[in-house]
Tab-separated table of C-alpha atoms in Angstrom:
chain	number	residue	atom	x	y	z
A	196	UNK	CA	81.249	64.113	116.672
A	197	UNK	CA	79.612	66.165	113.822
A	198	UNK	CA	80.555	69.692	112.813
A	199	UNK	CA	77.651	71.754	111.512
A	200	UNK	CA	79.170	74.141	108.230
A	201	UNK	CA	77.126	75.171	104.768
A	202	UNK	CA	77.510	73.598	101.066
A	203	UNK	CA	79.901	72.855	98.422
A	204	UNK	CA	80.665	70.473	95.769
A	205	UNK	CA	82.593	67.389	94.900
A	206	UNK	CA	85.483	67.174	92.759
A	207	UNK	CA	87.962	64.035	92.155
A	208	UNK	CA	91.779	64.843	91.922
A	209	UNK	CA	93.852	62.281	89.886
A	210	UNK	CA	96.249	60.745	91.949
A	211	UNK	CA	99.379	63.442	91.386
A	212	UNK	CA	102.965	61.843	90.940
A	213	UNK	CA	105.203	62.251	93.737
A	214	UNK	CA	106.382	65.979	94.087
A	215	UNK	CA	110.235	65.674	94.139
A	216	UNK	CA	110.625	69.669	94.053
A	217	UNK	CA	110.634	71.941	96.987
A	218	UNK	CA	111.981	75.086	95.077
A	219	UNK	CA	109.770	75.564	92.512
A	220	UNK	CA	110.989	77.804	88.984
A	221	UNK	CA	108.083	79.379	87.336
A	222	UNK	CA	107.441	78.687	83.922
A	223	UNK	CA	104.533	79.757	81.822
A	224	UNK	CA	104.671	76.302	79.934
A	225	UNK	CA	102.425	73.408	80.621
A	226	UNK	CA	105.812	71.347	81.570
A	227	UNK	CA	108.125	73.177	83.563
A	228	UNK	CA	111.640	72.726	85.327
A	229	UNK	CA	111.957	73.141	89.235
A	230	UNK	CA	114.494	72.988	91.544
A	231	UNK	CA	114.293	69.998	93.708
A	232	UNK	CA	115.411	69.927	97.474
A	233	UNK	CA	115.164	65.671	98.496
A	234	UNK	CA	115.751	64.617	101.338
A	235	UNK	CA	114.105	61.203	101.229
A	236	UNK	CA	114.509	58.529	98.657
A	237	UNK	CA	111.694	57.725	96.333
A	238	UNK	CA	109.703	54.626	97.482
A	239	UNK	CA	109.960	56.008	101.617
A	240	UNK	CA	106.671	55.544	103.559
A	241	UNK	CA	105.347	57.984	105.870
A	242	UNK	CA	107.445	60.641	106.607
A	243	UNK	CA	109.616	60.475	109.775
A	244	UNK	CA	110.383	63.040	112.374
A	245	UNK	CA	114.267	62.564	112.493
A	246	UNK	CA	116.439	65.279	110.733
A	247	UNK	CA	117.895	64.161	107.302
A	248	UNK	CA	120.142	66.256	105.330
A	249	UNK	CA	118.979	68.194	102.214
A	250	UNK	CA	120.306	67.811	98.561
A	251	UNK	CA	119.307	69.700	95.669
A	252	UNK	CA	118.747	67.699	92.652
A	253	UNK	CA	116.814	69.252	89.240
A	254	UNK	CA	113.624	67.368	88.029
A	255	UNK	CA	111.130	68.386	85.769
A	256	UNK	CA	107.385	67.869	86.327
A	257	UNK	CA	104.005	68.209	84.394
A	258	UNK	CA	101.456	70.548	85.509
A	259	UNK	CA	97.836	69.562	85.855
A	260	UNK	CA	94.575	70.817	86.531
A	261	UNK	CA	92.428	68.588	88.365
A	262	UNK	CA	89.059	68.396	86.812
A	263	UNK	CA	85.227	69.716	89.097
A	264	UNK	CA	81.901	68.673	88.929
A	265	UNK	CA	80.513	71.894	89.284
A	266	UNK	CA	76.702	70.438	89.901
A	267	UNK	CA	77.367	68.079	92.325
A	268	UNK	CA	77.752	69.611	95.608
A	269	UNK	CA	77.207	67.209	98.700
A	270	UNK	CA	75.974	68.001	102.425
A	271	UNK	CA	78.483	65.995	104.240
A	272	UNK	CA	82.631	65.892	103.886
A	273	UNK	CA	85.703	64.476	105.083
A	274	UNK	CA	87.249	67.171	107.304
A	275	UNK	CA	89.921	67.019	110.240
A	276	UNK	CA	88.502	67.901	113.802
A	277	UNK	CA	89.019	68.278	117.482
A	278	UNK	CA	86.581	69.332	120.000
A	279	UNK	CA	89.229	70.032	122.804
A	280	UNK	CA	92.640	71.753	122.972
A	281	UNK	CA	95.357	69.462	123.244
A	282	UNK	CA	97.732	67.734	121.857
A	283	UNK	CA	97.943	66.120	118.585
A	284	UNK	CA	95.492	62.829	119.536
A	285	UNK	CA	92.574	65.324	119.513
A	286	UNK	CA	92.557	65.540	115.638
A	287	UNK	CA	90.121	63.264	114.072
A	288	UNK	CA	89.337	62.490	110.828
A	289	UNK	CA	85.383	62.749	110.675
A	290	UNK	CA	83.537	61.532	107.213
A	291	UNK	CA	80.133	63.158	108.410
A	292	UNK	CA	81.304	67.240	108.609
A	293	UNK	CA	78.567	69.426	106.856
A	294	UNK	CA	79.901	71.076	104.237
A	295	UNK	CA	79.802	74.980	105.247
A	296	UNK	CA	77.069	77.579	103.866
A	297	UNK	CA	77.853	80.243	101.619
A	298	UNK	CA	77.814	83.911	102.979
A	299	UNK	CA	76.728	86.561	100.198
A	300	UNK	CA	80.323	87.932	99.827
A	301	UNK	CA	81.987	84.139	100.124
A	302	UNK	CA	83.033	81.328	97.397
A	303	UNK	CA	83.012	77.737	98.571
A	304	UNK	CA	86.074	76.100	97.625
A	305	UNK	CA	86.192	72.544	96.784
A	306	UNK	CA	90.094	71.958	98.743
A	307	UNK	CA	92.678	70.655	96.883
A	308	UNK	CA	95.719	71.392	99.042
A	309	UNK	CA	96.355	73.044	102.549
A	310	UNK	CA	99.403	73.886	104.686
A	311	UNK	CA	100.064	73.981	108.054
A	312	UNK	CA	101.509	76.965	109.642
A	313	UNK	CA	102.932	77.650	113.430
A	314	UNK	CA	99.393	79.405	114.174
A	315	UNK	CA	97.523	76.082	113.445
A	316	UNK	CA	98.988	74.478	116.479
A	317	UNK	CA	98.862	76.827	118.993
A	318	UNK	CA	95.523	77.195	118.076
A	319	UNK	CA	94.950	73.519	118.351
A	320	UNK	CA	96.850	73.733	122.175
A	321	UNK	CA	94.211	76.266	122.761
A	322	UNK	CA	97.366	79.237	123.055
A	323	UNK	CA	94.352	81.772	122.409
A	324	UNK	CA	91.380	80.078	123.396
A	325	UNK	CA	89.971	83.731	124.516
A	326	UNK	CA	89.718	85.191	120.982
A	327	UNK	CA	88.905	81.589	118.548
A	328	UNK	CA	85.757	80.406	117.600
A	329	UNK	CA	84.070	77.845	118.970
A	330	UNK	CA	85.268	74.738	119.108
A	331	UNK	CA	84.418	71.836	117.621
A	332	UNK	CA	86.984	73.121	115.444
A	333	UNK	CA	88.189	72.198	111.377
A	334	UNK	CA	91.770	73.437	111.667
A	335	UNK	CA	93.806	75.108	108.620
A	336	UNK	CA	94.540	78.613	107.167
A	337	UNK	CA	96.077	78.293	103.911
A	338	UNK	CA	94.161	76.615	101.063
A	339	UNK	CA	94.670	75.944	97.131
A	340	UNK	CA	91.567	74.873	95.348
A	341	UNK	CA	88.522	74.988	92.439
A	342	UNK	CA	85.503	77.827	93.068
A	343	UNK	CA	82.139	75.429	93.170
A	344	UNK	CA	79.833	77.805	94.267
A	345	UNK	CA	79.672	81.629	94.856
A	346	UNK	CA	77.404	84.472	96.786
A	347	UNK	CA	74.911	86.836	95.627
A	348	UNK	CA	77.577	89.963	96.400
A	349	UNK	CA	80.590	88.187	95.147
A	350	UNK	CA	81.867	90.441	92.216
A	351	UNK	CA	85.121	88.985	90.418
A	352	UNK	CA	85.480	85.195	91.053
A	353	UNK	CA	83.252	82.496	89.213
A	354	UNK	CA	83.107	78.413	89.692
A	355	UNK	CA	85.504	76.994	88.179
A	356	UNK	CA	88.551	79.216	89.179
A	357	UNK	CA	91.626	78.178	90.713
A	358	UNK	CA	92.229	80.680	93.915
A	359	UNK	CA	94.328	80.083	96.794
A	360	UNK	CA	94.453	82.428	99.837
A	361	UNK	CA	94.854	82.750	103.729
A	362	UNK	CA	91.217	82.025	104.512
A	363	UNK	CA	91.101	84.120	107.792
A	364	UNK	CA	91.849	87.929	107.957
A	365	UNK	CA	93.020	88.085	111.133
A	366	UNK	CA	95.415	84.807	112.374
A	367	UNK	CA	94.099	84.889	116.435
A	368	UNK	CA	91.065	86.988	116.377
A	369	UNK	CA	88.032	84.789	115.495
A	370	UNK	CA	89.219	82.431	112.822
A	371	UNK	CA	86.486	80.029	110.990
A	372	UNK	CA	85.585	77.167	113.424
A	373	UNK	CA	85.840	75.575	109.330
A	374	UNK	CA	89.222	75.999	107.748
A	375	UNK	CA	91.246	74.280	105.163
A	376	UNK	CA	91.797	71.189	106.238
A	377	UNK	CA	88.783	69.639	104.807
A	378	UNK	CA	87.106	68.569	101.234
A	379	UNK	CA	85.049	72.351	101.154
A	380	UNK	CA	85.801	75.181	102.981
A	381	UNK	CA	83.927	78.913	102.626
A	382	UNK	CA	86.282	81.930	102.404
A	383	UNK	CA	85.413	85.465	101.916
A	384	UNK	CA	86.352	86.655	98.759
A	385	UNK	CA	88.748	89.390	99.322
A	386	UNK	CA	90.649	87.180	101.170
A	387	UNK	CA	91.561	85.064	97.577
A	388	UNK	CA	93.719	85.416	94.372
A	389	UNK	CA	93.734	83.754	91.557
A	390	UNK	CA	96.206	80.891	91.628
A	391	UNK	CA	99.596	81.834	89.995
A	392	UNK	CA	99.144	79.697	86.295
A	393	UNK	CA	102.536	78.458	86.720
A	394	UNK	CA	102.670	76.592	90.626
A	395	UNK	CA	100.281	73.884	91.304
A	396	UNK	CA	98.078	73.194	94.056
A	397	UNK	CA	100.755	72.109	96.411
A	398	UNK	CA	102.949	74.814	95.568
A	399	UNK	CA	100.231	77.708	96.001
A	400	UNK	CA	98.828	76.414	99.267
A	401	UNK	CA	102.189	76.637	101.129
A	402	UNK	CA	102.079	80.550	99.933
A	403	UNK	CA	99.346	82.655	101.208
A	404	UNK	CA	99.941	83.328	104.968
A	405	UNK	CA	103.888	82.894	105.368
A	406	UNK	CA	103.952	85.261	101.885
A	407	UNK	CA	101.183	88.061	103.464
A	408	UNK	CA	103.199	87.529	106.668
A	409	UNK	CA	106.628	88.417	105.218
A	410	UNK	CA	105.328	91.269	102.714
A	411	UNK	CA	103.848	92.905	105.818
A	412	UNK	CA	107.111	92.637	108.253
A	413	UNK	CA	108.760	93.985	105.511
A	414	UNK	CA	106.401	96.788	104.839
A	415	UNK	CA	106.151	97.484	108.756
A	416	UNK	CA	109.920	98.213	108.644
A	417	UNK	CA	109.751	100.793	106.216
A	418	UNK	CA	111.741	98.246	104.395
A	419	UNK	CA	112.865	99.784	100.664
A	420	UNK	CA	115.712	99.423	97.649
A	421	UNK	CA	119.271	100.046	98.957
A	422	UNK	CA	118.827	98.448	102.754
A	423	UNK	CA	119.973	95.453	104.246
A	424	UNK	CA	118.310	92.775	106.519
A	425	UNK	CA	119.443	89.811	108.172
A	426	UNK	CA	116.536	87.258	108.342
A	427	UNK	CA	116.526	84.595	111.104
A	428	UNK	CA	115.387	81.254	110.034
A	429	UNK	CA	115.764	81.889	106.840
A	430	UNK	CA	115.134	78.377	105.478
A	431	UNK	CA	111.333	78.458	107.168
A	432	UNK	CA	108.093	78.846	105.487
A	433	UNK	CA	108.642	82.687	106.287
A	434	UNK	CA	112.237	83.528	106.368
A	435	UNK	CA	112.424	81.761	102.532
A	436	UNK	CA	110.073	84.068	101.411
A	437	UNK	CA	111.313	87.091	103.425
A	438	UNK	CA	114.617	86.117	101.401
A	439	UNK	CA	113.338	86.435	97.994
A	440	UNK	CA	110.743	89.125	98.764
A	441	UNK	CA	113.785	91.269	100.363
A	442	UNK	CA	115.672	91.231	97.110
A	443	UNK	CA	113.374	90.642	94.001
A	444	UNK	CA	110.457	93.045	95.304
A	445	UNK	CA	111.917	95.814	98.013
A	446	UNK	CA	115.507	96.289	96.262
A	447	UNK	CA	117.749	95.440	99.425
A	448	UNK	CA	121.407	96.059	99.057
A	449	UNK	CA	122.074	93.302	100.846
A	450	UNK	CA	120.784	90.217	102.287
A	451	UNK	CA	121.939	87.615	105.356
A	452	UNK	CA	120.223	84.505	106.320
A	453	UNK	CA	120.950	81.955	109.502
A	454	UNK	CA	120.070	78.209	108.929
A	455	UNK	CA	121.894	75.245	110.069
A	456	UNK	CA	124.997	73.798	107.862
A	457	UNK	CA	122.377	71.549	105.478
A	458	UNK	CA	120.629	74.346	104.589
A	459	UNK	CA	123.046	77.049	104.077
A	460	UNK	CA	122.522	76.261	99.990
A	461	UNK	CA	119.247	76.323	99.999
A	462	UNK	CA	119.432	79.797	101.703
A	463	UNK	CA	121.929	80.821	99.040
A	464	UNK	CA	119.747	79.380	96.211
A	465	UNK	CA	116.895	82.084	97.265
A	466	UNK	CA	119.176	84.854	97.089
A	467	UNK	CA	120.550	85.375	100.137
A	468	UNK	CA	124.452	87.451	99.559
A	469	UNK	CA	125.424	85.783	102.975
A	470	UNK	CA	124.480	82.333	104.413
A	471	UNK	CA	125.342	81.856	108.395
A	472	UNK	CA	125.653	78.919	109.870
A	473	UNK	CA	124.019	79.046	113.644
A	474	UNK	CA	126.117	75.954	114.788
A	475	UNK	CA	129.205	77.497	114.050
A	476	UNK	CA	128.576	81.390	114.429
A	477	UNK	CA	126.722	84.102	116.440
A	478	UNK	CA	124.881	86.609	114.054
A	479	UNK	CA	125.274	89.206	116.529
A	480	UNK	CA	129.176	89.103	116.810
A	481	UNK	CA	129.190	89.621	113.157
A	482	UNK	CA	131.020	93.230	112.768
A	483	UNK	CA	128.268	94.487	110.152
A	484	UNK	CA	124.936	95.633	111.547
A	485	UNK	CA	121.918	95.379	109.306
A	486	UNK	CA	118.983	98.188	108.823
A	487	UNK	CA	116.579	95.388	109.594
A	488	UNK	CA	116.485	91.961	111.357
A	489	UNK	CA	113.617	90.205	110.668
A	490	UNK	CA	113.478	87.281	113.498
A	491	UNK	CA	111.262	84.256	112.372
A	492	UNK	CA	112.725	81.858	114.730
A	493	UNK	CA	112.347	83.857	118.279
A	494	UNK	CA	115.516	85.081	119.160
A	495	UNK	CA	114.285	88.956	119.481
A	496	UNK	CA	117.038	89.394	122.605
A	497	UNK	CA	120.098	88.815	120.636
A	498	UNK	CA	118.395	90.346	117.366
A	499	UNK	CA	118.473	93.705	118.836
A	500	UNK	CA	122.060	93.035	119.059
A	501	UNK	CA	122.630	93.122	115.156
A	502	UNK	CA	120.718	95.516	114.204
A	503	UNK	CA	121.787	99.164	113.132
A	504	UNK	CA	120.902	102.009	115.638
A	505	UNK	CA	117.773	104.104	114.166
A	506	UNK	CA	117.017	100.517	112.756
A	507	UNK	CA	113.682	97.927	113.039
A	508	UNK	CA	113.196	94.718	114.636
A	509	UNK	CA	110.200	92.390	113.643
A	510	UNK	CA	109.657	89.480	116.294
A	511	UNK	CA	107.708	86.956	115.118
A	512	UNK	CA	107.489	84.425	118.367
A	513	UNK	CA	108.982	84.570	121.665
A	514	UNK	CA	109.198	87.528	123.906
A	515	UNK	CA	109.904	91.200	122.842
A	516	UNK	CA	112.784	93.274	123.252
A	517	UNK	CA	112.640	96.554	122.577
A	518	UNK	CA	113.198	98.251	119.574
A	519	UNK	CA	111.761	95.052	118.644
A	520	UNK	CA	108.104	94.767	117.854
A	521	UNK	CA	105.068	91.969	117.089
A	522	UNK	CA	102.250	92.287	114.832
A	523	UNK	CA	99.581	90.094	113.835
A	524	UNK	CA	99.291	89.267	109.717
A	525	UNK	CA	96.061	90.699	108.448
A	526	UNK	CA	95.474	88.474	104.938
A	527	UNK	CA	94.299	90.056	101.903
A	528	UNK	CA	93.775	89.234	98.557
A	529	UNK	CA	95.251	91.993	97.506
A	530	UNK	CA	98.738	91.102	98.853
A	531	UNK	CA	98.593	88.012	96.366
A	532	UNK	CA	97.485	89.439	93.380
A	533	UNK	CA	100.096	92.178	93.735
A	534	UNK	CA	102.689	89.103	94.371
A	535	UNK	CA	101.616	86.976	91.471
A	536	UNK	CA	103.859	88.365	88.672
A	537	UNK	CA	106.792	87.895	91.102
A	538	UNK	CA	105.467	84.576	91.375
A	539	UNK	CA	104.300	83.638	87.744
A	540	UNK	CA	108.202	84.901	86.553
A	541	UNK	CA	109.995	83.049	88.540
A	542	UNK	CA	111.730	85.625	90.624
A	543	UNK	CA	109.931	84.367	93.912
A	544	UNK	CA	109.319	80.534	94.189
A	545	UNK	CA	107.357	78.906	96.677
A	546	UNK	CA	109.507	76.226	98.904
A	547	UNK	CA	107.680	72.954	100.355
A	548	UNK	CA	109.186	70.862	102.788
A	549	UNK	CA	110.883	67.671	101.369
A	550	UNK	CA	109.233	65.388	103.589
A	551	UNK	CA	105.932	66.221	102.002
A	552	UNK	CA	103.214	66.974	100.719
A	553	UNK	CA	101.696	64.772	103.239
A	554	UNK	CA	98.349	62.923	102.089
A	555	UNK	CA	95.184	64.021	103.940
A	556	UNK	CA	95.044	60.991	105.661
A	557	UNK	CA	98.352	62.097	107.607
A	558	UNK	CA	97.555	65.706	108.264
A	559	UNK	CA	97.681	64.484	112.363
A	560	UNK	CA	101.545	63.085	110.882
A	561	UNK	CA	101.664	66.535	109.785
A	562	UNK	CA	101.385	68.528	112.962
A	563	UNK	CA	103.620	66.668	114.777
A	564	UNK	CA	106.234	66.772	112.506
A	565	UNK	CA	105.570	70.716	112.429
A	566	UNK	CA	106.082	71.183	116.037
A	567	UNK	CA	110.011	69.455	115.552
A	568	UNK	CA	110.385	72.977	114.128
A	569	UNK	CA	112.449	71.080	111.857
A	570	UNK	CA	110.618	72.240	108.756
A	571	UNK	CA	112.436	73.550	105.573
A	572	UNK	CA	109.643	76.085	103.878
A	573	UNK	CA	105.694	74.879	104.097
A	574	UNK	CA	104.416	71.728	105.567
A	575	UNK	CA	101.636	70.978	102.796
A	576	UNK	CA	98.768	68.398	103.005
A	577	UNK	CA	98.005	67.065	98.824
A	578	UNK	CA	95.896	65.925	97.326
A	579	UNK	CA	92.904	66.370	99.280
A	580	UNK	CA	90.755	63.714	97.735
């Protein structure tokens, strides 16, 4: 089957070493030292679905830049596919996808990493078929890469930037029948930041919508210095960030986390002031009530039950129960760049799932091991050749 998009332009990526880290410190220095959640030995082939425990081990890792050819932009790409809902067997890898055309106020991006978020497969299982594009369809939201080409109107970015960004403004209302997961990929500009000079691709693409997700729950709340909040999930590729973006950004007094017993570290690690354990304990029994509950799992029903009267719910999945509410992540560039010096410092640190980054040749690997809902932070597809 072939896609019809517009045009971009090739780049090669060196062939990165294996990424050992997960929690990721931010240094301004070309080498840099990380925090490393394994959960895998080095040497293990493609990733598995079963559950392993996490250990956190400290590594150090050299940044670098993977080189464009800024003239040589092809008609044709490597891009991940499926021209029905289903299941994960629809996905196919397709060699012969035209590369998208550039709008006046859009960049094509030559893809270097992508991540897969919750959205992506109930997209894919056709959960909103009313609202998407058309299919045949090039799945993916978040995306890390170079600037090869840009529009007449575009007004900031050039080729040759690094930018990383949530490439659809609104997750279920019309996304690109073209997103991430593909060599090229045309994105609005407004909709991009400049990648933070410290993270790599990886790193960044795992950011954009779980960050713009969390920093608008928060924001939704009223959320502000001197409150508390007990996150739910706090060791997924929301709830992490909700963590750190709860303390280091908004001020809160205090923060509490769930996660199961491996992960209660890792939870602790992000800055969480109490870790609970949801195979031992029930958050809502807890005697302390929380200004906010911010439910990334979909537990709403017993949320409600923790939370402090006056107080906010945000529901992320599953059914609503009032005061709880839903809303939809609107991405913006804007979000990002305001997040960046949280990001460059240090003080908020992107977390990718152990098991990967997967190599684009497993991105159908990818989804299924996604929808375990075993994930620990971002499920990331690197390099993307």
């Amino acid at each position: 089957m072939k896609a019809t998009l517009p045009t971009p332009h090739l780049r090669s990526f060196p062939s990165p070493t294996p990424l050992s880290f997960k929690l990721s410190f931010a240094f301004p220095e070309t080498r840099r030292k990380s925090l490393s959640i394994s959960s895998t030995p080095k040497g293990t082939p493609s990733p598995s679905l079963a559950y392993v425990p996490l250990r956190v081990t400290a590594s150090s890792q050299a940044a670098s830049a993977p080189t464009v050819n800024l003239t040589a932009i092809p008609t044709e790409m490597k891009a991940w596919v499926y021209g029905e809902y289903g299941g994960v067997d629809v996905l196919k890898l397709d060699e012969k996808v035209s590369v998208p055309e550039v709008k006046e106020d859009e960049v094509l991006i030559k893809v270097a990493a992508a991540a897969l978020n919750p959205v992506d497969a109930k997209r894919r299982q056709g959960k909103f078929k009313a609202t998407d594009s058309p299919l045949p369809t090039v799945p993916g939201y978040d995306v890390a890469g170079v600037v090869v080409k840009v529009g007449s109107q575009v007004k900031e970015l050039k080729e040759g930037d690094e930018v990383y960004g949530n490439i659809n403004m609104k997750a279920l209302e019309g996304p690109r029948q073209f997103g991430s997961l593909a060599q090229y990929t045309a994105v609005e500009e407004k909709l991009l930041a400049l990648k933070p000079k410290n993270l790599d691709f990886a790193q960044a693409a795992g950011l954009p919508l779980a960050i713009e997700t969390a920093y608008e729950g928060l924001e939704r709340t009223g959320f502000s210095s001197g409150k508390s909040i007990l996150v739910l999930n706090g060791s997924g590729g929301v709830g992490s960030l909700v963590i750190q973006l709860a303390k280091q950004v908004f001020g809160a007094s205090k923060v509490a986390a769930t996660s199961s017993t491996g992960k209660l570290e890792l939870l602790k690690s992000l800055g969480a002031d109490l870790a609970i354990d949801y195979t031992k304990e029930n958050f809502e029994d807890l005697p302390e009530k929380f200004d906010v509950v911010f439910d990334a799992i979909g537990q709403c029903d017993r949320a409600v039950k923790a939370v402090k009267e006056g107080g906010s719910v945000v529901a992320l999945t599953g059914a609503v129960t009032p005061p709880g509410f839903r809303f939809v992540v609107t991405s913006k560039g804007e979000v990002l760049k305001k997040l960046n010096p949280y990001l460059e410092s240090g003080k908020v640190k992107p977390v990718v799932d152990p098991r990967g980054p997967f190599p684009f040749t497993q991105v159908d690997e990818a989804f299924s091991y996604i929808e375990t809902n075993r994930a620990t932070g971002k499920v990331v597809i690197h390099p993307i050749p």
